[in-house]
Amino acid sequence: MKRIKIAPSILSADFSCLDREIKRSEEAGADMLHIDVMDGHFVPNITIGPVVVKYIRKVTRLPLDVHLMIEEPEKFIADFVKAGSDMLTVHIETISSSKLKALSLKLKAKQIKLGISLNPATPLERIKGALKFVDFVLVMSVNPGFSGQEFIPSVIPKIKKLRSIFKGDIAVDGGVNDKVAAKLINAGANVLAAGSYLFGAKDMLAALGKIRNA
Ligand code: DX5
Ligand code: ZN
């Protein structure tokens, strides 16, 4: 069985003291930091860009898992690479297979991991052709755009089906907490991104342990 990795999603952090929030994640045992990039087009919200990633890079050695919820992601890849991303995820709804293939070659040469994500309403069939180009899949379990939304349980069969055809990491993002973590891990997910559940916890170490060991 794959090791379970936990990725605190900093969209739920207190941005007035982001360095302390990152330290809190490190001390809680985070395996990476999940960073949500939104453009107000692909999703109805605007968050952060490469400049913030660049400064986060300065304060932590945790791998930076950058989730691009943006149109035309290929236009911004170079900036996020330069900013210090270790992992980049693009949405299948935003990229053609030829662009994805080119992107995978580019990132491989830089030893950056590439992920493909799909929205809850997007069928697994949509990413089948993409699986050979990516290191991991990020299954959305809420409609992307905001932290603190409720987990959509119909993604569980999707994770199970994906696990039967894909050997790489399967990450789940959206509404992850101690109540759903066991179901996700049993379905075959091995990376859990969690925002409000972790940053909202008084004791992040305990909260993180609860989902890791679910
Ligand atoms: C949703 C983002 C998620 C979100 C997770 O669009 O991609 O990463 O911040 O937050 P929670 O865990 O609160 O749903
Ligand atoms: Zn995310």
PDB file of C-alpha atoms and ligand atoms in Angstrom:
ATOM      1  CA  MET A   1       0.000   0.000   0.000  1.00  0.00           C
ATOM      2  CA  LYS A   2       1.159   3.526  -0.780  1.00  0.00           C
ATOM      3  CA  ARG A   3       2.177   5.917   1.985  1.00  0.00           C
ATOM      4  CA  ILE A   4      -0.561   8.415   2.782  1.00  0.00           C
ATOM      5  CA  LYS A   5       0.552  11.981   2.166  1.00  0.00           C
ATOM      6  CA  ILE A   6      -1.181  15.048   3.537  1.00  0.00           C
ATOM      7  CA  ALA A   7      -1.232  18.405   1.782  1.00  0.00           C
ATOM      8  CA  PRO A   8      -2.594  21.352   3.799  1.00  0.00           C
ATOM      9  CA  SER A   9      -4.336  23.695   1.368  1.00  0.00           C
ATOM     10  CA  ILE A  10      -3.200  27.186   2.319  1.00  0.00           C
ATOM     11  CA  LEU A  11      -6.289  28.847   0.898  1.00  0.00           C
ATOM     12  CA  SER A  12      -7.740  28.302   4.380  1.00  0.00           C
ATOM     13  CA  ALA A  13      -4.700  29.780   6.143  1.00  0.00           C
ATOM     14  CA  ASP A  14      -4.562  33.206   7.755  1.00  0.00           C
ATOM     15  CA  PHE A  15      -2.690  35.134   5.069  1.00  0.00           C
ATOM     16  CA  SER A  16      -1.752  37.926   7.491  1.00  0.00           C
ATOM     17  CA  CYS A  17       0.711  35.481   9.052  1.00  0.00           C
ATOM     18  CA  LEU A  18       1.315  33.017   6.280  1.00  0.00           C
ATOM     19  CA  ASP A  19       4.832  32.144   7.433  1.00  0.00           C
ATOM     20  CA  ARG A  20       3.476  31.080  10.829  1.00  0.00           C
ATOM     21  CA  GLU A  21       0.708  29.091   9.169  1.00  0.00           C
ATOM     22  CA  ILE A  22       3.330  27.317   7.062  1.00  0.00           C
ATOM     23  CA  LYS A  23       5.400  26.562  10.184  1.00  0.00           C
ATOM     24  CA  ARG A  24       2.251  25.178  11.799  1.00  0.00           C
ATOM     25  CA  SER A  25       1.792  22.876   8.788  1.00  0.00           C
ATOM     26  CA  GLU A  26       5.423  21.730   8.979  1.00  0.00           C
ATOM     27  CA  GLU A  27       5.163  21.000  12.691  1.00  0.00           C
ATOM     28  CA  ALA A  28       1.934  19.084  12.114  1.00  0.00           C
ATOM     29  CA  GLY A  29       3.791  16.769   9.734  1.00  0.00           C
ATOM     30  CA  ALA A  30       2.569  18.021   6.347  1.00  0.00           C
ATOM     31  CA  ASP A  31       4.132  16.230   3.375  1.00  0.00           C
ATOM     32  CA  MET A  32       3.683  19.171   1.001  1.00  0.00           C
ATOM     33  CA  LEU A  33       1.818  22.469   0.753  1.00  0.00           C
ATOM     34  CA  HIS A  34      -1.156  22.684  -1.573  1.00  0.00           C
ATOM     35  CA  ILE A  35      -1.402  26.107  -3.218  1.00  0.00           C
ATOM     36  CA  ASP A  36      -4.615  27.072  -5.036  1.00  0.00           C
ATOM     37  CA  VAL A  37      -4.231  29.374  -8.012  1.00  0.00           C
ATOM     38  CA  MET A  38      -7.516  30.774  -9.366  1.00  0.00           C
ATOM     39  CA  ASP A  39      -8.095  33.202 -12.199  1.00  0.00           C
ATOM     40  CA  GLY A  40     -11.719  34.328 -11.969  1.00  0.00           C
ATOM     41  CA  HIS A  41     -12.423  32.642 -15.333  1.00  0.00           C
ATOM     42  CA  PHE A  42     -12.125  28.898 -14.919  1.00  0.00           C
ATOM     43  CA  VAL A  43     -13.474  29.311 -11.400  1.00  0.00           C
ATOM     44  CA  PRO A  44     -15.497  32.146  -9.857  1.00  0.00           C
ATOM     45  CA  ASN A  45     -12.723  33.325  -7.527  1.00  0.00           C
ATOM     46  CA  ILE A  46      -9.284  34.936  -7.688  1.00  0.00           C
ATOM     47  CA  THR A  47      -6.505  33.862  -5.349  1.00  0.00           C
ATOM     48  CA  ILE A  48      -2.762  33.970  -5.717  1.00  0.00           C
ATOM     49  CA  GLY A  49      -0.117  34.079  -8.422  1.00  0.00           C
ATOM     50  CA  PRO A  50       3.564  33.274  -8.924  1.00  0.00           C
ATOM     51  CA  VAL A  51       4.814  36.120  -6.725  1.00  0.00           C
ATOM     52  CA  VAL A  52       3.237  34.550  -3.647  1.00  0.00           C
ATOM     53  CA  VAL A  53       4.649  31.131  -4.547  1.00  0.00           C
ATOM     54  CA  LYS A  54       8.077  32.718  -4.839  1.00  0.00           C
ATOM     55  CA  TYR A  55       7.921  34.056  -1.267  1.00  0.00           C
ATOM     56  CA  ILE A  56       6.464  30.833   0.110  1.00  0.00           C
ATOM     57  CA  ARG A  57       9.447  29.078  -1.469  1.00  0.00           C
ATOM     58  CA  LYS A  58      11.736  31.201   0.708  1.00  0.00           C
ATOM     59  CA  VAL A  59      10.204  30.118   3.999  1.00  0.00           C
ATOM     60  CA  THR A  60       9.794  26.367   3.611  1.00  0.00           C
ATOM     61  CA  ARG A  61      11.462  23.281   2.245  1.00  0.00           C
ATOM     62  CA  LEU A  62       8.179  21.422   1.909  1.00  0.00           C
ATOM     63  CA  PRO A  63       7.353  20.493  -1.681  1.00  0.00           C
ATOM     64  CA  LEU A  64       5.027  23.085  -3.240  1.00  0.00           C
ATOM     65  CA  ASP A  65       2.030  21.462  -4.897  1.00  0.00           C
ATOM     66  CA  VAL A  66       0.558  24.166  -7.108  1.00  0.00           C
ATOM     67  CA  HIS A  67      -3.025  23.602  -8.274  1.00  0.00           C
ATOM     68  CA  LEU A  68      -3.775  25.696 -11.349  1.00  0.00           C
ATOM     69  CA  MET A  69      -7.484  26.433 -11.665  1.00  0.00           C
ATOM     70  CA  ILE A  70      -6.938  28.757 -14.596  1.00  0.00           C
ATOM     71  CA  GLU A  71      -7.684  29.018 -18.316  1.00  0.00           C
ATOM     72  CA  GLU A  72      -4.743  28.545 -20.671  1.00  0.00           C
ATOM     73  CA  PRO A  73      -2.462  27.135 -17.952  1.00  0.00           C
ATOM     74  CA  GLU A  74       0.370  26.620 -20.456  1.00  0.00           C
ATOM     75  CA  LYS A  75       0.855  30.393 -20.573  1.00  0.00           C
ATOM     76  CA  PHE A  76       1.755  30.565 -16.886  1.00  0.00           C
ATOM     77  CA  ILE A  77       3.759  27.376 -16.382  1.00  0.00           C
ATOM     78  CA  ALA A  78       7.159  29.027 -16.815  1.00  0.00           C
ATOM     79  CA  ASP A  79       6.337  31.608 -14.127  1.00  0.00           C
ATOM     80  CA  PHE A  80       5.252  28.972 -11.641  1.00  0.00           C
ATOM     81  CA  VAL A  81       8.326  26.871 -12.390  1.00  0.00           C
ATOM     82  CA  LYS A  82      10.544  29.879 -11.822  1.00  0.00           C
ATOM     83  CA  ALA A  83       8.730  30.650  -8.577  1.00  0.00           C
ATOM     84  CA  GLY A  84       9.824  27.277  -7.197  1.00  0.00           C
ATOM     85  CA  SER A  85       6.907  24.865  -7.693  1.00  0.00           C
ATOM     86  CA  ASP A  86       7.717  21.178  -7.219  1.00  0.00           C
ATOM     87  CA  MET A  87       4.418  19.866  -8.532  1.00  0.00           C
ATOM     88  CA  LEU A  88       2.038  21.477 -10.996  1.00  0.00           C
ATOM     89  CA  THR A  89      -1.544  20.400 -11.594  1.00  0.00           C
ATOM     90  CA  VAL A  90      -3.603  21.502 -14.564  1.00  0.00           C
ATOM     91  CA  HIS A  91      -7.274  20.782 -15.190  1.00  0.00           C
ATOM     92  CA  ILE A  92      -8.330  18.502 -18.036  1.00  0.00           C
ATOM     93  CA  GLU A  93     -11.132  20.993 -18.732  1.00  0.00           C
ATOM     94  CA  THR A  94      -8.502  23.620 -19.641  1.00  0.00           C
ATOM     95  CA  ILE A  95      -5.918  21.847 -21.796  1.00  0.00           C
ATOM     96  CA  SER A  96      -5.705  19.880 -25.050  1.00  0.00           C
ATOM     97  CA  SER A  97      -3.900  16.550 -25.152  1.00  0.00           C
ATOM     98  CA  SER A  98      -1.173  17.892 -27.436  1.00  0.00           C
ATOM     99  CA  LYS A  99      -0.460  20.762 -25.042  1.00  0.00           C
ATOM    100  CA  LEU A 100      -0.488  18.377 -22.108  1.00  0.00           C
ATOM    101  CA  LYS A 101       2.029  16.138 -23.834  1.00  0.00           C
ATOM    102  CA  ALA A 102       4.346  19.075 -24.520  1.00  0.00           C
ATOM    103  CA  LEU A 103       3.971  20.210 -20.935  1.00  0.00           C
ATOM    104  CA  SER A 104       4.841  16.789 -19.572  1.00  0.00           C
ATOM    105  CA  LEU A 105       8.095  16.729 -21.557  1.00  0.00           C
ATOM    106  CA  LYS A 106       8.990  20.223 -20.400  1.00  0.00           C
ATOM    107  CA  LEU A 107       8.361  19.469 -16.727  1.00  0.00           C
ATOM    108  CA  LYS A 108      10.071  16.079 -16.814  1.00  0.00           C
ATOM    109  CA  ALA A 109      13.259  17.797 -17.982  1.00  0.00           C
ATOM    110  CA  LYS A 110      13.038  20.053 -14.928  1.00  0.00           C
ATOM    111  CA  GLN A 111      12.136  17.211 -12.550  1.00  0.00           C
ATOM    112  CA  ILE A 112       8.813  18.791 -11.715  1.00  0.00           C
ATOM    113  CA  LYS A 113       5.859  16.496 -11.217  1.00  0.00           C
ATOM    114  CA  LEU A 114       2.785  16.994 -13.380  1.00  0.00           C
ATOM    115  CA  GLY A 115      -0.733  16.283 -12.226  1.00  0.00           C
ATOM    116  CA  ILE A 116      -4.051  16.291 -14.028  1.00  0.00           C
ATOM    117  CA  SER A 117      -7.220  17.288 -12.240  1.00  0.00           C
ATOM    118  CA  LEU A 118     -10.871  16.784 -13.065  1.00  0.00           C
ATOM    119  CA  ASN A 119     -13.985  18.437 -11.706  1.00  0.00           C
ATOM    120  CA  PRO A 120     -16.680  16.384  -9.954  1.00  0.00           C
ATOM    121  CA  ALA A 121     -18.899  16.512 -13.055  1.00  0.00           C
ATOM    122  CA  THR A 122     -16.129  15.495 -15.454  1.00  0.00           C
ATOM    123  CA  PRO A 123     -16.194  11.748 -16.186  1.00  0.00           C
ATOM    124  CA  LEU A 124     -13.093   9.648 -15.672  1.00  0.00           C
ATOM    125  CA  GLU A 125     -13.102   8.801 -19.388  1.00  0.00           C
ATOM    126  CA  ARG A 126     -12.023  12.385 -20.074  1.00  0.00           C
ATOM    127  CA  ILE A 127      -8.598  11.843 -18.451  1.00  0.00           C
ATOM    128  CA  LYS A 128      -7.867   8.319 -19.679  1.00  0.00           C
ATOM    129  CA  GLY A 129      -5.712   9.499 -22.557  1.00  0.00           C
ATOM    130  CA  ALA A 130      -3.875  11.906 -20.253  1.00  0.00           C
ATOM    131  CA  LEU A 131      -2.792   9.303 -17.702  1.00  0.00           C
ATOM    132  CA  LYS A 132       0.325   8.331 -19.629  1.00  0.00           C
ATOM    133  CA  PHE A 133       1.596  11.921 -19.487  1.00  0.00           C
ATOM    134  CA  VAL A 134       1.131  12.633 -15.787  1.00  0.00           C
ATOM    135  CA  ASP A 135       2.680  11.619 -12.468  1.00  0.00           C
ATOM    136  CA  PHE A 136      -0.506  11.982 -10.443  1.00  0.00           C
ATOM    137  CA  VAL A 137      -4.216  12.704 -10.627  1.00  0.00           C
ATOM    138  CA  LEU A 138      -6.005  15.244  -8.440  1.00  0.00           C
ATOM    139  CA  VAL A 139      -9.635  14.251  -8.106  1.00  0.00           C
ATOM    140  CA  MET A 140     -11.823  17.228  -7.188  1.00  0.00           C
ATOM    141  CA  SER A 141     -14.401  16.393  -4.569  1.00  0.00           C
ATOM    142  CA  VAL A 142     -15.975  19.872  -4.602  1.00  0.00           C
ATOM    143  CA  ASN A 143     -16.579  22.269  -7.472  1.00  0.00           C
ATOM    144  CA  PRO A 144     -13.340  24.234  -7.502  1.00  0.00           C
ATOM    145  CA  GLY A 145     -13.363  27.859  -6.426  1.00  0.00           C
ATOM    146  CA  PHE A 146     -13.596  27.983  -2.658  1.00  0.00           C
ATOM    147  CA  SER A 147     -12.424  26.351   0.534  1.00  0.00           C
ATOM    148  CA  GLY A 148     -14.869  25.119   3.112  1.00  0.00           C
ATOM    149  CA  GLN A 149     -17.350  23.426   0.785  1.00  0.00           C
ATOM    150  CA  GLU A 150     -18.983  20.110   1.469  1.00  0.00           C
ATOM    151  CA  PHE A 151     -17.454  16.896   0.153  1.00  0.00           C
ATOM    152  CA  ILE A 152     -19.325  15.361  -2.831  1.00  0.00           C
ATOM    153  CA  PRO A 153     -19.579  11.606  -2.102  1.00  0.00           C
ATOM    154  CA  SER A 154     -20.248  10.561  -5.703  1.00  0.00           C
ATOM    155  CA  VAL A 155     -16.511  10.934  -6.425  1.00  0.00           C
ATOM    156  CA  ILE A 156     -15.714   7.806  -4.397  1.00  0.00           C
ATOM    157  CA  PRO A 157     -16.603   5.325  -7.165  1.00  0.00           C
ATOM    158  CA  LYS A 158     -14.553   7.504  -9.521  1.00  0.00           C
ATOM    159  CA  ILE A 159     -11.501   7.116  -7.272  1.00  0.00           C
ATOM    160  CA  LYS A 160     -12.015   3.339  -7.100  1.00  0.00           C
ATOM    161  CA  LYS A 161     -12.252   3.055 -10.859  1.00  0.00           C
ATOM    162  CA  LEU A 162      -9.208   5.274 -11.301  1.00  0.00           C
ATOM    163  CA  ARG A 163      -7.167   3.184  -8.854  1.00  0.00           C
ATOM    164  CA  SER A 164      -7.897   0.079 -10.932  1.00  0.00           C
ATOM    165  CA  ILE A 165      -6.283   1.646 -14.017  1.00  0.00           C
ATOM    166  CA  PHE A 166      -3.648   4.033 -12.589  1.00  0.00           C
ATOM    167  CA  LYS A 167      -0.592   3.225 -10.494  1.00  0.00           C
ATOM    168  CA  GLY A 168       0.559   6.769  -9.681  1.00  0.00           C
ATOM    169  CA  ASP A 169      -0.494   8.975  -6.802  1.00  0.00           C
ATOM    170  CA  ILE A 170      -4.194   9.737  -6.513  1.00  0.00           C
ATOM    171  CA  ALA A 171      -4.900  12.938  -4.627  1.00  0.00           C
ATOM    172  CA  VAL A 172      -8.307  14.158  -3.489  1.00  0.00           C
ATOM    173  CA  ASP A 173      -9.129  17.819  -2.981  1.00  0.00           C
ATOM    174  CA  GLY A 174     -12.204  19.438  -1.466  1.00  0.00           C
ATOM    175  CA  GLY A 175     -14.130  18.905   1.735  1.00  0.00           C
ATOM    176  CA  VAL A 176     -11.618  16.388   3.099  1.00  0.00           C
ATOM    177  CA  ASN A 177     -11.940  15.817   6.850  1.00  0.00           C
ATOM    178  CA  ASP A 178     -11.753  13.053   9.463  1.00  0.00           C
ATOM    179  CA  LYS A 179     -15.194  11.797   8.466  1.00  0.00           C
ATOM    180  CA  VAL A 180     -14.405  11.103   4.813  1.00  0.00           C
ATOM    181  CA  ALA A 181     -10.680  10.302   4.919  1.00  0.00           C
ATOM    182  CA  ALA A 182     -11.067   6.550   5.537  1.00  0.00           C
ATOM    183  CA  LYS A 183     -13.474   6.203   2.605  1.00  0.00           C
ATOM    184  CA  LEU A 184     -11.021   8.000   0.331  1.00  0.00           C
ATOM    185  CA  ILE A 185      -8.063   5.883   1.396  1.00  0.00           C
ATOM    186  CA  ASN A 186     -10.089   2.675   1.065  1.00  0.00           C
ATOM    187  CA  ALA A 187     -11.110   3.730  -2.426  1.00  0.00           C
ATOM    188  CA  GLY A 188      -7.430   4.039  -3.372  1.00  0.00           C
ATOM    189  CA  ALA A 189      -6.490   7.671  -2.780  1.00  0.00           C
ATOM    190  CA  ASN A 190      -3.082   8.222  -1.169  1.00  0.00           C
ATOM    191  CA  VAL A 191      -2.760  12.015  -1.083  1.00  0.00           C
ATOM    192  CA  LEU A 192      -5.278  14.099   0.814  1.00  0.00           C
ATOM    193  CA  ALA A 193      -5.421  17.875   0.340  1.00  0.00           C
ATOM    194  CA  ALA A 194      -7.316  19.580   3.144  1.00  0.00           C
ATOM    195  CA  GLY A 195      -7.879  23.249   3.836  1.00  0.00           C
ATOM    196  CA  SER A 196     -10.530  24.286   6.322  1.00  0.00           C
ATOM    197  CA  TYR A 197     -10.334  21.015   8.262  1.00  0.00           C
ATOM    198  CA  LEU A 198      -6.605  21.434   8.983  1.00  0.00           C
ATOM    199  CA  PHE A 199      -6.244  25.205   9.294  1.00  0.00           C
ATOM    200  CA  GLY A 200      -9.469  25.398  11.270  1.00  0.00           C
ATOM    201  CA  ALA A 201      -8.178  22.866  13.804  1.00  0.00           C
ATOM    202  CA  LYS A 202      -6.898  24.066  17.183  1.00  0.00           C
ATOM    203  CA  ASP A 203      -4.397  21.231  17.138  1.00  0.00           C
ATOM    204  CA  MET A 204      -3.277  20.701  13.546  1.00  0.00           C
ATOM    205  CA  LEU A 205      -0.924  17.878  14.513  1.00  0.00           C
ATOM    206  CA  ALA A 206      -3.799  15.846  15.944  1.00  0.00           C
ATOM    207  CA  ALA A 207      -6.130  16.715  13.054  1.00  0.00           C
ATOM    208  CA  LEU A 208      -3.526  15.767  10.478  1.00  0.00           C
ATOM    209  CA  GLY A 209      -2.814  12.473  12.262  1.00  0.00           C
ATOM    210  CA  LYS A 210      -6.507  11.657  12.248  1.00  0.00           C
ATOM    211  CA  ILE A 211      -6.792  11.836   8.466  1.00  0.00           C
ATOM    212  CA  ARG A 212      -3.403  10.231   7.796  1.00  0.00           C
ATOM    213  CA  ASN A 213      -4.284   7.233   9.944  1.00  0.00           C
ATOM    214  CA  ALA A 214      -7.960   7.067   8.983  1.00  0.00           C
TER     215      ALA A 214
HETATM  216  C1  DX5 B   1     -10.981  24.198  -4.033  1.00  0.00           C
HETATM  217  C2  DX5 B   1      -9.502  24.122  -3.782  1.00  0.00           C
HETATM  218  C3  DX5 B   1      -9.179  23.268  -2.588  1.00  0.00           C
HETATM  219  C4  DX5 B   1      -9.663  23.887  -1.289  1.00  0.00           C
HETATM  220  C5  DX5 B   1      -9.718  22.865  -0.210  1.00  0.00           C
HETATM  221  O1  DX5 B   1     -11.220  24.909  -5.195  1.00  0.00           O
HETATM  222  O2  DX5 B   1      -8.836  23.577  -4.896  1.00  0.00           O
HETATM  223  O3  DX5 B   1      -7.792  22.991  -2.508  1.00  0.00           O
HETATM  224  O4  DX5 B   1      -8.843  24.957  -0.888  1.00  0.00           O
HETATM  225  O5  DX5 B   1     -10.333  23.413   0.924  1.00  0.00           O
HETATM  226  P1  DX5 B   1     -11.292  22.553   1.833  1.00  0.00           P
HETATM  227  O6  DX5 B   1     -10.492  21.403   2.337  1.00  0.00           O
HETATM  228  O7  DX5 B   1     -11.713  23.507   2.904  1.00  0.00           O
HETATM  229  O8  DX5 B   1     -12.427  22.090   0.962  1.00  0.00           O
HETATM  230 ZN    ZN B   2      -6.809  22.755  -4.611  1.00  0.00          ZN
END
